[in-house]
Coordinates of C-alpha atoms in Angstrom, one line a residue:
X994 CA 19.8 15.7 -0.3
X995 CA 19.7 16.8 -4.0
X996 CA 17.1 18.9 -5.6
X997 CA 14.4 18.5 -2.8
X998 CA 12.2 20.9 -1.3
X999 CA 10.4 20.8 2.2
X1000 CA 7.1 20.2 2.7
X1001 CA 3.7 19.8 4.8
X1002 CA 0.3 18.5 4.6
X1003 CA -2.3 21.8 4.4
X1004 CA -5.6 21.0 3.0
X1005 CA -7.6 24.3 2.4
X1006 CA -10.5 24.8 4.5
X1007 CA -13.0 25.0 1.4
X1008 CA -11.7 21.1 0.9
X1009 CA -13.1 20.4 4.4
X1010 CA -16.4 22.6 4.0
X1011 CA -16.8 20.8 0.7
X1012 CA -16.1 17.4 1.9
X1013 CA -18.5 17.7 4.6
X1014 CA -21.8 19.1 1.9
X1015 CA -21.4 16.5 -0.1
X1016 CA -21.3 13.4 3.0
X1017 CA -24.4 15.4 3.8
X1018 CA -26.0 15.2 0.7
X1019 CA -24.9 11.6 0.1
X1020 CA -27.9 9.6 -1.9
X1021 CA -28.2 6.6 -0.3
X1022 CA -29.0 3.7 -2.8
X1023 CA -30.6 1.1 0.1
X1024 CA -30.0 -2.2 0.9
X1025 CA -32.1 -5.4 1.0
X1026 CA -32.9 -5.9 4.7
X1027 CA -30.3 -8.3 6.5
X1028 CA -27.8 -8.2 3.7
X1029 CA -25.1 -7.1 5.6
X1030 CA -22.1 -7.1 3.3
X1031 CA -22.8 -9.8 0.9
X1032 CA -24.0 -7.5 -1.9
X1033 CA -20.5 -5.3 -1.3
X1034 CA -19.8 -2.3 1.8
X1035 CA -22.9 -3.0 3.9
X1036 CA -25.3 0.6 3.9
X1037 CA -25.8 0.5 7.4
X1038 CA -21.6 0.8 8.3
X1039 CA -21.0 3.2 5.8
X1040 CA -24.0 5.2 7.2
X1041 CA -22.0 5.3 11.0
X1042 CA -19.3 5.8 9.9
X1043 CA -20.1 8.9 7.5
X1044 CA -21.9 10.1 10.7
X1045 CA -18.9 9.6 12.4
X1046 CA -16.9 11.3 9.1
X1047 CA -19.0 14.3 9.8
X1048 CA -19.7 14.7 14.0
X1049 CA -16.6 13.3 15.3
X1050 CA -13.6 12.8 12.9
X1051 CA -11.0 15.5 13.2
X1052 CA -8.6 15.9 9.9
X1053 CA -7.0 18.9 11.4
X1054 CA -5.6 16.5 14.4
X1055 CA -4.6 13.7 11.8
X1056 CA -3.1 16.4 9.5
X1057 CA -0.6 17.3 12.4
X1058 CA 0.4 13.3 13.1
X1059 CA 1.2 13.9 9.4
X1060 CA 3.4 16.4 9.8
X1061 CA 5.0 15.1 12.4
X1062 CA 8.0 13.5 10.6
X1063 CA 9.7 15.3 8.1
X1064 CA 8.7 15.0 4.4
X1065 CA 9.8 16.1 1.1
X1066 CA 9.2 16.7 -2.8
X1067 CA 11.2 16.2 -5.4
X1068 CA 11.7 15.7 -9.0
X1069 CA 12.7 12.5 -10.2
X1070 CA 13.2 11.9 -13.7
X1071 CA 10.9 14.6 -14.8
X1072 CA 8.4 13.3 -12.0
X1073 CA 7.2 15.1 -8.8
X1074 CA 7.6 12.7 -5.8
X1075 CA 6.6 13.3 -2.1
X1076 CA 8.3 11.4 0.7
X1077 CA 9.3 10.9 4.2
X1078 CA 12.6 11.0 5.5
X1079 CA 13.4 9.9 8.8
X1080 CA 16.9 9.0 10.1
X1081 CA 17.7 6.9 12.4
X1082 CA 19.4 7.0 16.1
X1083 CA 21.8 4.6 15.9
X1084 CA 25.7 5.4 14.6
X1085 CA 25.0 2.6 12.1
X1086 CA 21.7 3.3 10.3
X1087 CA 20.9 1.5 7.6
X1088 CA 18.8 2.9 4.8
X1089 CA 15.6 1.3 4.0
X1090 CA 12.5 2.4 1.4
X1091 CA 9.4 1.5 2.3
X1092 CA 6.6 1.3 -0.3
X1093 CA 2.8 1.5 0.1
X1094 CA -0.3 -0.4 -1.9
X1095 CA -4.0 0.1 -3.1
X1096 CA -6.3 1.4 -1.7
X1097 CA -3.6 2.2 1.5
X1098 CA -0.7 5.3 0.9
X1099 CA 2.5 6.4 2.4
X1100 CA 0.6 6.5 5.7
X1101 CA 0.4 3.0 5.8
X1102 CA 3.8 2.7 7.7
X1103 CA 3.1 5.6 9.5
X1104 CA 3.0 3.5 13.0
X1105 CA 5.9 2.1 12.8
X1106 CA 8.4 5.2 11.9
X1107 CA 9.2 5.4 15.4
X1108 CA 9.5 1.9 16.1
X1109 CA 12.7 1.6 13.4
X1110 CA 14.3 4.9 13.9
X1111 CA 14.8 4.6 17.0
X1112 CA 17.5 2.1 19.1
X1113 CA 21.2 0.7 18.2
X1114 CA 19.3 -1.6 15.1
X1115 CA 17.5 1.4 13.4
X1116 CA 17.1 2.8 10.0
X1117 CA 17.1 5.5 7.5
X1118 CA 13.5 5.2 6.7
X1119 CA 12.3 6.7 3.2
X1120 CA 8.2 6.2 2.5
X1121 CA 7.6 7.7 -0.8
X1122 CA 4.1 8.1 -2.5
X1123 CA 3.6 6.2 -5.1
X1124 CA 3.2 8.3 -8.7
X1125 CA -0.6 9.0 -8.9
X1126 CA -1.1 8.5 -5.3
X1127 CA -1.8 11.5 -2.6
X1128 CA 1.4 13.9 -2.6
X1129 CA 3.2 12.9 -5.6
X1130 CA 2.5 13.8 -9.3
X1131 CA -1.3 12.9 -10.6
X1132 CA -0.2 10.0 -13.0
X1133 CA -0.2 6.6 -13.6
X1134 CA 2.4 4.8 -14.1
X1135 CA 3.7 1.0 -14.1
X1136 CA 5.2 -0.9 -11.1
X1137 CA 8.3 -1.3 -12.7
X1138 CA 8.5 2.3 -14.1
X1139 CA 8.4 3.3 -10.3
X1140 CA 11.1 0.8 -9.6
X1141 CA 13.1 3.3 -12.1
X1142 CA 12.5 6.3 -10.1
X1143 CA 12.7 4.5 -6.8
X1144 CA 16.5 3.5 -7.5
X1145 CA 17.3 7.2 -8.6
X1146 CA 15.3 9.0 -5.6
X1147 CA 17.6 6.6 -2.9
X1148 CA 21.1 6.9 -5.4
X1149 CA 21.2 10.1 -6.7
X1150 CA 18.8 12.1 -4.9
X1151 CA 19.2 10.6 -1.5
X1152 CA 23.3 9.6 -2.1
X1153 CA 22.8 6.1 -0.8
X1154 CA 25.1 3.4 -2.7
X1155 CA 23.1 0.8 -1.1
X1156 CA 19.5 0.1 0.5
X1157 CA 17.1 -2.1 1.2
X1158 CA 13.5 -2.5 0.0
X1159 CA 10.0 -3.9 1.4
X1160 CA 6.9 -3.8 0.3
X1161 CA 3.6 -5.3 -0.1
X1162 CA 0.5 -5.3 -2.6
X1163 CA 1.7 -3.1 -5.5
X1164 CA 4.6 -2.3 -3.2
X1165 CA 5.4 -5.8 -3.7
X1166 CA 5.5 -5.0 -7.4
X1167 CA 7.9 -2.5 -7.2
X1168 CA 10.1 -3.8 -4.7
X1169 CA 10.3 -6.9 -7.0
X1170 CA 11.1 -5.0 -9.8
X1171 CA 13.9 -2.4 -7.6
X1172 CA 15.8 -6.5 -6.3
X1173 CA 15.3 -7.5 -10.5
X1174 CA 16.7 -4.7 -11.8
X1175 CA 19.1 -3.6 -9.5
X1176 CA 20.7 -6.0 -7.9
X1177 CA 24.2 -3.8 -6.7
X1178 CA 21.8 -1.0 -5.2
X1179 CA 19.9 -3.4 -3.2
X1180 CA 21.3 -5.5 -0.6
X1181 CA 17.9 -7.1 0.7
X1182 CA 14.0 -7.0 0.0
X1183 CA 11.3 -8.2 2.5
X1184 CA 7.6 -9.1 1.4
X1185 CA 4.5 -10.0 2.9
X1186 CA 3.1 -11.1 -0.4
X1187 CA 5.0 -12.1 -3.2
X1188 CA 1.9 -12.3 -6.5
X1189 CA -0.5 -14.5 -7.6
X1190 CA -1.4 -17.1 -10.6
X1191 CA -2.4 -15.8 -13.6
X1192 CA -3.1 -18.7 -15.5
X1193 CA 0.1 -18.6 -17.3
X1194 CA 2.0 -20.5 -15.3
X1195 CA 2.7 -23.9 -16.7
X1196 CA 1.1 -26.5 -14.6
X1197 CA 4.0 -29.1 -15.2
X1198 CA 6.4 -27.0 -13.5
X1199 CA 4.1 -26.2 -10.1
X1200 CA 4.3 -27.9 -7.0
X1201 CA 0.9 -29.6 -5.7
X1202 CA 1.2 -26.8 -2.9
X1203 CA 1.2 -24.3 -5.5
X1204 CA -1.4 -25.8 -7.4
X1205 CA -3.0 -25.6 -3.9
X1206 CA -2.4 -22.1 -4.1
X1207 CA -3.7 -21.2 -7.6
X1208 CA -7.1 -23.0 -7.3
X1209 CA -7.6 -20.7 -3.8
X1210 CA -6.4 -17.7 -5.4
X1211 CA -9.1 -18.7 -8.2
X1212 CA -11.9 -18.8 -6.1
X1213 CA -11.1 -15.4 -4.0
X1214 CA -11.3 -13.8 -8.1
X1215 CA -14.0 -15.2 -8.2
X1216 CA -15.3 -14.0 -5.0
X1217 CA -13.7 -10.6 -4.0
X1218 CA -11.7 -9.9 -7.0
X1219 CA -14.1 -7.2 -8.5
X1220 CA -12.0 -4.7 -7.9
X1221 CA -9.2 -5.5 -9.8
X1222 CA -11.1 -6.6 -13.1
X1223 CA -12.8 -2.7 -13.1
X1224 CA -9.5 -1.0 -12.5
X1225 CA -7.3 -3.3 -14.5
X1226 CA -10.0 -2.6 -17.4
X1227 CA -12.1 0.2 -17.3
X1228 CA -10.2 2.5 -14.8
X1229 CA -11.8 5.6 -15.8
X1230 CA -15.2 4.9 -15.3
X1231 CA -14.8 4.2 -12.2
X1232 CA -13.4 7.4 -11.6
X1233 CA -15.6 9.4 -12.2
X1234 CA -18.0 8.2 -9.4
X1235 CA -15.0 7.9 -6.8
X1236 CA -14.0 11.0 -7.4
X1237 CA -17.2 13.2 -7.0
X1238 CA -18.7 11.1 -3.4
X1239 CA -16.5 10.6 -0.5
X1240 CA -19.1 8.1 0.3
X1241 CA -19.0 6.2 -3.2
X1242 CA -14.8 6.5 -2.3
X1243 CA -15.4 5.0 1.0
X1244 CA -17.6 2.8 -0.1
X1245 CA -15.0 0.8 -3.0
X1246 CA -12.0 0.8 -0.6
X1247 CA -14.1 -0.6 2.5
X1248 CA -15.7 -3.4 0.1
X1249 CA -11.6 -4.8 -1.2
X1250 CA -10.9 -3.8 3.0
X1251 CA -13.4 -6.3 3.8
X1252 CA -13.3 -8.9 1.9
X1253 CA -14.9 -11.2 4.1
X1254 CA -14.1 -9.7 7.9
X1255 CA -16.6 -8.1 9.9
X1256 CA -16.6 -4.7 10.7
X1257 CA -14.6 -4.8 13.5
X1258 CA -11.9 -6.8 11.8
X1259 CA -11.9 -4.1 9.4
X1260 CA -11.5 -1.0 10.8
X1261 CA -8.5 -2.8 12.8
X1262 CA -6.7 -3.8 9.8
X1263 CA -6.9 -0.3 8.7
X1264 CA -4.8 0.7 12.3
X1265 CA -8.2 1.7 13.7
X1266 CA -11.4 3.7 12.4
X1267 CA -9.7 7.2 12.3
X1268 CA -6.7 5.6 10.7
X1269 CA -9.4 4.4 8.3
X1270 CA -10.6 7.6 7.3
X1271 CA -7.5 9.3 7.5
X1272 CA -6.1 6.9 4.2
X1273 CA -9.6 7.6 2.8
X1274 CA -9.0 11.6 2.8
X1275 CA -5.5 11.6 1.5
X1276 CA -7.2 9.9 -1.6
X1277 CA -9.6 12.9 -1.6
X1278 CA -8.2 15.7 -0.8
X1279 CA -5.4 15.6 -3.1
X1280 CA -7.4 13.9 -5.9
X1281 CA -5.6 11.1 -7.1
X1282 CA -8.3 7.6 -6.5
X1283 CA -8.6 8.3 -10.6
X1284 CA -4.6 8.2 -11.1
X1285 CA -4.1 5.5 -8.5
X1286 CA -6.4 2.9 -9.9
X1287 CA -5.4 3.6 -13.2
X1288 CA -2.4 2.3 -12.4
X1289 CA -3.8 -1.7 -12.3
X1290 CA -4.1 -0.8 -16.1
X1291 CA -1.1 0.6 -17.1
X1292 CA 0.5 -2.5 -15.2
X1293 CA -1.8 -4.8 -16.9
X1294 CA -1.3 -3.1 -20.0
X1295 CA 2.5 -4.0 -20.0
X1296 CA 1.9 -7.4 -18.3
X1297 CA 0.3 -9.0 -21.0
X1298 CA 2.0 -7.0 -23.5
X1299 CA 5.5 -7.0 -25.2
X1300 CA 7.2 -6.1 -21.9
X1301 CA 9.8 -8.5 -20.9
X1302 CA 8.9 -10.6 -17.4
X1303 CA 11.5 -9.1 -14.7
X1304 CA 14.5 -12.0 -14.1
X1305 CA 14.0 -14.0 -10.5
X1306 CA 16.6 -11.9 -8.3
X1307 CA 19.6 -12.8 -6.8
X1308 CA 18.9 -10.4 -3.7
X1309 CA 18.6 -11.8 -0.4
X1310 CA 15.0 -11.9 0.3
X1311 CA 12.6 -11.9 3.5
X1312 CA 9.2 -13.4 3.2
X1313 CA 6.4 -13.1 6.1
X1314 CA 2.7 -14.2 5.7
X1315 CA 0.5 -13.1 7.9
X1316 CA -2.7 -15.4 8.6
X1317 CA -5.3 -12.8 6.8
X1318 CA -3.2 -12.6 3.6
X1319 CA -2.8 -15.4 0.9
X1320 CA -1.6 -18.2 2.1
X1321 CA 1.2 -19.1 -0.6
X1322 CA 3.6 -21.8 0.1
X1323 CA 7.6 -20.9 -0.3
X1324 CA 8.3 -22.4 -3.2
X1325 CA 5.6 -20.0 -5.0
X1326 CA 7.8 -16.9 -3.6
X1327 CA 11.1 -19.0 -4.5
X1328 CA 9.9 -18.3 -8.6
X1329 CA 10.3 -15.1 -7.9
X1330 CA 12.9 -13.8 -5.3
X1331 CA 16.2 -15.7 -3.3
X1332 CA 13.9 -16.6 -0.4
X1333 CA 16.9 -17.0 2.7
X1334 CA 13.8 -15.8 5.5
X1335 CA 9.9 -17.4 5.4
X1336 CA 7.9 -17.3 7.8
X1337 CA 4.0 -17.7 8.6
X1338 CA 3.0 -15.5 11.3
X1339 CA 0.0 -15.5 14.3
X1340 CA -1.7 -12.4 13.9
X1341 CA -2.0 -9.9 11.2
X1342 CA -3.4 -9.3 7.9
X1343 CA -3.1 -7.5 4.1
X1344 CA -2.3 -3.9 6.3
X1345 CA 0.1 -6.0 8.8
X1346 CA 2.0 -2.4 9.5
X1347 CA -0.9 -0.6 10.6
X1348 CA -2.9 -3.5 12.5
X1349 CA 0.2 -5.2 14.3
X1350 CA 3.2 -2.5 13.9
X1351 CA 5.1 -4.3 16.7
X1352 CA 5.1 -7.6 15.1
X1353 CA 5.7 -6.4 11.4
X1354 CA 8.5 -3.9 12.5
X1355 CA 10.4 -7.0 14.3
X1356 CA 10.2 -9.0 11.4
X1357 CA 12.0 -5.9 9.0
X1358 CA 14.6 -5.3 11.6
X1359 CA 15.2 -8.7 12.4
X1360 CA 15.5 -9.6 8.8
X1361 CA 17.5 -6.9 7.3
X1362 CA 20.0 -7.0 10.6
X1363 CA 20.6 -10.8 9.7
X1364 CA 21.7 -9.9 5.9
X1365 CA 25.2 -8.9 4.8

């Protein structure tokens, strides 16, 4: 490996004492009685689980499952990126870069390390933080731009020719951008979402299915979509709150989490409610819920600006849906990406490799063992 430097997760114990005043202190605004969570995170689950935050969770245990696998920093391009690096068992390991969403992190995939490294059908797994988010460098930067550093971290820094890429959410993005861009460096992508109308799409050229599609993905703005109109406009502001109350942090991821599921439901799709909270403290401790939101700007930014829409790619591409994600018919993904895999799967939702590991790390190996 080129230029990279070991490294482990250590929060300082003045993080901990800190975190643990200010869920203490937390000024709880009140809800209307029976309102559950149709006004956004209901008060009454945030208030067990910030109990729970402060009586039973234990970062010092999850600290040590994160620094169980072996993880790195390096510079890329003038940035500081943190990843894993697992290799695989088998003689015939095949490289594969795995990148994370909003409001999730590299820990996302962290179930599922040992269930593709392992066997005659494993992989190289690299699971880099996105710029702005938890380990790497504080700053926000577009989808597309991480693509860039993506392709030089598994080339150059890494020595890989060739690799393969999944991704989902703004992962998606990025993997999108790494099949667009560079086609000879990637041999195969797999999503589990593939993007969404806009509204610039022209409605002569869409399927009824995907007009289907666009008038459901609509409604959910609409409904749950919040979230992305603050952050894709007024970033900062939002910051400012996020970042000074762990509750007011918990709080805006558990509200997109939910959208719609019961508590229950949640917590699951999160991997569980220490899982939960775990992806909630890598967004505090290191800082970075200002950096990582800002980063639905920056892409909006070049979106609707001068940048040049990425070319559909030529790379072989996977697609599974899993029932709690947006339903979008093939042809929608087929805009985008050479769909040769689609499938709509049973169980599973938005965070399909923390909530159903086994399913969603069958459907990578399966997919990228039936490729080249």
């Amino acid at each position: 490996m080129k230029n990279t430097t070991t490294f482990k997760v250590s929060v300082p114990q003045s993080v901990l004492d800190d975190l643990e005043n200010r869920l203490k202190n937390t000024r709880w605004p009140g809800e209307a009685e029976g309102s559950g969570w149709n006004f956004g995170t209901s008060e009454t689950y945030l208030k067990e689980l910030v109990n729970y935050w402060i009586n039973h969770y234990d970062w010092r245990k999850q600290e040590a499952e994160l620094n169980k696998y072996p993880q790195y920093t390096t510079d890329v391009n003038g940035v500081k990126i943190h990843f894993q690096y697992i290799k695989g068992e088998g003689k015939n390991s095949r490289p594969l870069l795995l990148t994370h969403g909003w409001p999730d992190s590299y820990y996302r995939f962290h179930k599922i390390i040992p269930l593709l490294t392992q066997g005659d059908q494993s992989f190289d797994l690299v699971i880099p933080s996105i710029p702005g988010f938890g380990f790497s460098e504080k700053t926000a930067i577009t989808s597309e731009a991480v693509a860039d550093l993506w392709k030089v971290l598994m080339t150059e820094n890494l020595g890989y020719s060739q690799f393969y890429a999944a991704g989902g959410d703004v992962g998606m993005g990025v993997t999108k951008a790494l099949a667009s861009k560079y086609p000879d460096a990637v041999g195969g992508v797999h999503f589990t979402d593939i993007g969404y109308p806009m509204g610039q799409e022209d409605p002569n050229t869409m399927t009824e299915a995907e007009k289907q599609f666009a008038q459901i993905v609509q409604q959910w703005w609409y409904s749950e979509g919040a979230y992305a109109m603050v952050q894709g406009t007024k970033p900062q502001s939002l910051a400012y709150g996020l970042n000074d109350s762990p509750a007011a942090l918990a709080a805006w991821i558990l509200s997109f989490g939910n959208s719609g599921a019961s508590p229950e439901i949640l917590e699951k799709a999160f991997g569980g409610r220490d899982e939960l909270l775990t992806n909630i403290m890598i967004y505090w401790t290191t800082q970075t819920i200002a950096t990582s939101v800002k980063m639905y700007k920056v892409d909006a930014i070049a979106q609707w600006g001068s940048a040049k829409p990425l070319q559909k790619s030529n790379v072989p591409a996977g697609v599974s849906v899993f029932p709690r994600e947006a339903q979008f018919p093939k042809e929608w993904a087929e805009r985008f990406v050479h769909v040769t895999s689609f499938k709509k799967m049973n169980e599973g939702g938005h965070f399909a490799a923390l909530e159903v590991p086994d399913v969603f790390a069958d459907e990578l190996r399966s997919f990228f063992y039936s490729i080249n």
